[in-house]
Coordinates of C-alpha atoms and ligand atoms in Angstrom, one line a residue:
M251 CA -8.5 20.6 -0.2
Q252 CA -5.2 22.1 0.8
R253 CA -2.2 19.9 1.2
R254 CA 0.5 21.3 3.5
G255 CA 3.9 21.7 2.0
L256 CA 6.7 19.5 3.4
V257 CA 10.5 19.8 2.9
I258 CA 12.6 16.9 4.3
G259 CA 16.4 16.9 4.8
N260 CA 18.1 13.6 4.3
W261 CA 21.5 13.9 5.7
K262 CA 22.5 10.4 4.6
M263 CA 25.7 9.1 6.3
N264 CA 27.1 12.5 7.1
G265 CA 27.9 14.3 10.3
T266 CA 29.6 13.9 13.7
L267 CA 27.6 14.8 16.8
L268 CA 29.1 18.3 16.7
F269 CA 28.1 18.8 13.1
T270 CA 24.6 17.5 13.9
Q271 CA 24.3 19.9 16.9
E272 CA 25.4 22.9 14.9
L273 CA 23.3 22.1 11.8
A274 CA 20.2 21.3 13.8
C275 CA 20.6 24.5 15.9
A276 CA 21.1 26.6 12.7
V277 CA 17.9 25.1 11.2
R278 CA 16.0 25.7 14.5
D279 CA 17.1 29.3 14.6
G280 CA 16.1 29.9 11.0
V281 CA 12.7 28.3 11.5
L282 CA 12.0 30.3 14.6
E283 CA 13.0 33.5 12.8
R284 CA 10.7 32.7 9.9
I285 CA 7.8 31.8 12.2
G286 CA 8.3 35.2 14.0
Q287 CA 8.2 36.9 10.6
Q288 CA 5.2 34.8 9.5
R289 CA 7.0 33.6 6.4
L290 CA 7.4 29.8 6.9
S291 CA 5.1 28.3 4.2
C292 CA 5.8 24.6 4.7
D293 CA 6.6 22.0 7.4
L294 CA 10.2 20.7 7.8
V295 CA 11.6 17.4 8.9
L296 CA 15.3 16.5 9.4
C297 CA 16.6 12.9 8.9
P298 CA 20.1 12.7 10.4
P299 CA 21.9 9.4 10.8
F300 CA 20.7 7.2 13.7
T301 CA 23.6 8.3 15.9
G302 CA 22.6 11.9 15.6
L303 CA 18.8 11.6 16.3
S304 CA 19.0 12.3 20.0
V305 CA 21.3 15.3 19.6
A306 CA 19.1 16.7 16.9
R307 CA 15.9 16.1 18.9
H308 CA 17.3 18.2 21.8
A309 CA 18.6 20.9 19.4
L310 CA 15.2 21.2 17.7
S311 CA 13.1 21.0 20.9
E312 CA 12.0 24.6 20.8
A313 CA 11.1 24.5 17.1
P314 CA 8.3 22.8 15.2
V315 CA 10.6 20.7 13.1
G316 CA 10.0 17.0 12.7
L317 CA 12.6 14.2 13.0
G318 CA 12.9 11.2 10.9
G319 CA 14.9 8.0 10.6
Q320 CA 16.5 7.1 7.2
N321 CA 15.4 3.5 7.4
M322 CA 14.0 1.0 9.9
S323 CA 13.6 -2.7 10.3
D324 CA 10.3 -4.4 9.7
A325 CA 10.8 -6.5 12.8
V326 CA 9.7 -5.3 16.3
S327 CA 12.7 -6.5 18.3
G328 CA 15.0 -9.4 18.7
P329 CA 18.1 -10.9 17.1
Y330 CA 18.6 -8.5 14.2
T331 CA 22.2 -7.3 14.7
G332 CA 22.7 -3.8 13.2
E333 CA 19.0 -3.0 12.7
I334 CA 16.9 -0.3 14.3
S335 CA 13.2 -0.8 15.0
G336 CA 10.3 1.6 14.5
A337 CA 9.8 1.6 18.3
M338 CA 13.4 2.8 18.7
L339 CA 12.8 5.6 16.3
R340 CA 9.7 6.7 18.2
D341 CA 11.6 6.4 21.5
V342 CA 14.2 8.9 20.3
G343 CA 11.5 11.3 19.1
C344 CA 11.0 10.5 15.4
S345 CA 7.7 11.3 13.7
H346 CA 8.8 10.1 10.2
V347 CA 10.9 7.4 8.6
L348 CA 12.3 7.3 5.0
L349 CA 11.7 3.9 3.4
G350 CA 12.8 2.5 0.0
H351 CA 15.4 5.2 -0.7
S352 CA 17.1 4.3 -4.0
E353 CA 20.4 3.9 -2.2
R354 CA 18.7 1.3 0.0
R355 CA 17.3 -0.4 -3.1
T356 CA 20.5 -0.4 -5.2
L357 CA 23.3 -0.7 -2.6
F358 CA 21.5 -2.8 0.0
G359 CA 19.3 -5.0 -2.1
E360 CA 15.9 -3.7 -0.7
E361 CA 13.0 -4.8 -2.7
N362 CA 9.4 -3.7 -3.1
A363 CA 7.9 -6.5 -0.9
G364 CA 10.3 -5.7 2.0
I365 CA 9.6 -2.0 1.7
A366 CA 5.9 -2.7 2.0
R367 CA 6.5 -4.7 5.1
K368 CA 8.5 -1.8 6.6
M369 CA 5.6 0.5 5.7
A370 CA 3.2 -1.7 7.7
A371 CA 5.6 -1.8 10.6
A372 CA 5.9 2.0 10.5
F373 CA 2.1 2.3 10.7
Q374 CA 2.1 0.0 13.7
E375 CA 4.6 2.2 15.5
G376 CA 2.7 5.4 14.7
L377 CA 5.5 6.7 12.3
Q378 CA 4.7 8.5 9.1
P379 CA 6.5 6.5 6.3
V380 CA 8.0 8.5 3.4
I381 CA 8.3 6.0 0.6
C382 CA 10.7 6.7 -2.2
L383 CA 9.8 5.7 -5.8
G384 CA 11.9 6.3 -8.9
E385 CA 13.3 5.0 -12.1
T386 CA 16.9 4.5 -13.2
L387 CA 18.3 6.4 -16.2
Q388 CA 18.2 3.2 -18.2
E389 CA 14.5 2.7 -17.4
R390 CA 13.8 6.3 -18.4
T391 CA 15.7 6.0 -21.6
A392 CA 13.7 2.9 -22.4
E393 CA 10.5 4.9 -21.7
R394 CA 9.6 2.6 -18.8
T395 CA 9.4 5.3 -16.1
L396 CA 5.6 5.1 -15.5
E397 CA 5.7 1.3 -15.6
V398 CA 8.4 1.2 -13.0
I399 CA 6.7 3.7 -10.7
R400 CA 3.4 1.8 -11.1
T401 CA 5.1 -1.5 -10.0
Q402 CA 6.8 0.2 -7.0
W403 CA 3.5 1.8 -6.0
M404 CA 1.4 -1.3 -6.5
A405 CA 3.6 -3.2 -4.0
L406 CA 2.5 -0.8 -1.3
V407 CA -1.2 -1.0 -1.9
P408 CA -1.9 -4.2 0.1
A409 CA 0.0 -2.7 3.1
I410 CA -2.0 0.5 2.9
L411 CA -5.3 -1.4 2.6
A412 CA -4.5 -3.7 5.4
A413 CA -3.4 -1.0 7.9
A414 CA -5.7 -0.6 10.8
E415 CA -7.4 2.8 10.9
P416 CA -6.5 5.3 12.2
H417 CA -2.9 5.1 11.0
P418 CA -0.5 8.0 10.5
P419 CA -0.5 9.8 7.2
W420 CA 2.0 8.4 4.6
I421 CA 3.9 10.3 2.1
L422 CA 5.4 9.4 -1.3
A423 CA 8.6 10.8 -2.7
Y424 CA 9.4 10.7 -6.5
E425 CA 13.1 10.4 -6.7
P426 CA 14.5 9.6 -10.2
V427 CA 17.6 7.6 -9.4
W428 CA 19.6 9.4 -12.1
A429 CA 18.9 12.8 -10.4
I430 CA 20.0 11.8 -6.9
G431 CA 23.3 13.5 -6.0
T432 CA 24.2 14.1 -9.7
G433 CA 23.4 17.8 -10.0
R434 CA 21.0 16.8 -12.8
H435 CA 17.4 17.4 -11.7
A436 CA 14.3 16.3 -13.6
T437 CA 12.6 19.1 -15.5
P438 CA 9.4 20.5 -14.0
D439 CA 7.4 18.9 -16.8
Q440 CA 9.0 15.5 -16.2
I441 CA 8.3 15.9 -12.5
Q442 CA 4.7 16.9 -13.0
E443 CA 4.1 14.1 -15.4
V444 CA 5.2 11.5 -12.9
H445 CA 3.5 13.2 -9.9
G446 CA 0.2 13.5 -11.9
F447 CA 0.5 9.8 -12.7
I448 CA 1.1 8.9 -9.1
R449 CA -1.9 11.0 -8.0
Q450 CA -4.0 9.2 -10.6
Q451 CA -2.8 5.8 -9.3
L452 CA -3.8 6.9 -5.8
S453 CA -7.2 7.8 -7.0
D454 CA -7.7 4.6 -9.0
H455 CA -6.7 2.4 -6.1
L456 CA -7.7 4.3 -3.0
G457 CA -10.3 6.9 -4.2
A458 CA -10.3 10.6 -4.9
T459 CA -10.4 11.7 -1.3
V460 CA -7.2 9.8 -0.4
A461 CA -5.5 10.9 -3.6
S462 CA -6.2 14.6 -2.8
R463 CA -4.7 14.3 0.7
V464 CA -1.5 12.4 0.1
Q465 CA 1.6 14.6 -0.1
I466 CA 3.9 13.7 -3.0
L467 CA 7.4 15.1 -2.7
Y468 CA 10.1 15.4 -5.4
G469 CA 13.7 14.6 -4.6
G470 CA 16.8 14.6 -6.8
S471 CA 19.4 17.5 -7.0
V472 CA 17.0 20.2 -5.6
T473 CA 18.7 23.5 -4.9
P474 CA 17.6 27.0 -4.0
A475 CA 18.0 27.8 -7.7
N476 CA 15.5 25.2 -9.1
A477 CA 13.2 24.7 -6.1
A478 CA 10.6 27.3 -7.0
A479 CA 10.0 26.0 -10.5
I480 CA 9.7 22.4 -9.1
F481 CA 7.4 23.4 -6.2
A482 CA 5.1 25.4 -8.6
Q483 CA 4.0 22.1 -10.2
Q484 CA 0.4 21.2 -9.3
D485 CA 1.1 17.8 -7.8
V486 CA 4.3 18.6 -6.1
D487 CA 3.8 19.1 -2.3
G488 CA 7.4 19.7 -1.3
G489 CA 10.9 18.1 -1.6
L490 CA 13.2 15.5 -0.2
I491 CA 16.6 17.1 -0.1
G492 CA 19.9 15.3 0.1
G493 CA 23.1 17.3 -0.5
A494 CA 21.5 20.7 -0.1
S495 CA 20.2 19.9 3.3
L496 CA 23.7 19.7 4.8
A497 CA 23.9 23.5 5.1
A498 CA 21.2 25.4 7.0
A499 CA 21.2 28.3 4.6
T500 CA 20.6 26.2 1.4
F501 CA 18.0 23.9 3.2
L502 CA 16.1 26.9 4.5
A503 CA 16.4 28.7 1.1
I504 CA 14.7 25.7 -0.5
A505 CA 11.9 25.8 2.1
D506 CA 11.5 29.5 1.4
A507 CA 10.9 28.6 -2.3
Y508 CA 7.7 26.8 -1.3
P509 CA 4.7 28.8 -2.5
K510 CA 3.0 30.9 0.2
H511 CA -0.6 30.2 -0.7
V512 CA -1.4 26.8 -2.3
S513 CA -5.0 26.1 -2.6
I514 CA -6.0 22.8 -4.2
E515 CA -9.6 22.3 -5.2
E516 CA -11.3 19.3 -3.8
Ligands
LIG128 C1 18.2 12.1 -1.7 O1 19.2 11.5 -1.3 O2 17.1 11.7 -1.3 C2 18.4 13.2 -2.6 C3 17.4 13.7 -3.2 O3 19.7 13.6 -2.8 P1 20.2 15.0 -3.5 O4 19.3 16.1 -3.1 O5 21.6 15.2 -3.1 O6 20.1 14.7 -5.0

């Protein structure tokens, strides 16, 4: 079967409303131009900060670009000062939500069990969760990468199995912590090794059909210069882009690097 390519921009905590308006409009214009020239080979999603979601939604309204939150609460509503619910993300026009980003894990103490709860809450709100998995440099040096990925993945399995069908598709993003924002990306071979391992885990726990459908993105210092080699890997279905998504030209150049015709045998 054929998995569609997906490139997501994670703007993190950057951007005034004016910046958001200008960047989202520039992405919209670039997307519409590419569609007109029949050269857009993957789907795109933008994840601005919460405050920019509404502005971005309006700026993108004429273009098929998805909108995502960078995080959400596992609670539906109530006394959770400072939190944003999945329903709120839906209300503002989001289709996706990033969960378990390494900055959430390391700076804000998020753990596997809580991330799985958020995944379940995202399903209930009809949002597509994009769950980030990845090892630290210390863990890679100690040759514990696959063990760490497996632990992070296994924490999600009960939430996936318990989710009432039909639920929105979910997406995994392999993001080695040591590659995020450092300018040091994992090599294509390192990336394919982990993505292939994740695909095998998907197959072992959820069956071959599910495994062949789930998109697995790579994130960590992706640029227009390295994107093509990364996207050429068999089990890479696109990218989660941080720094390089803060300029329309580089974000769109990364999307342009996605292979035009990807056919994956069932
Ligand atoms: C990220 O924050 O998800 C990310 C991949 O960042 P960067 O592209 O800047 O490494």
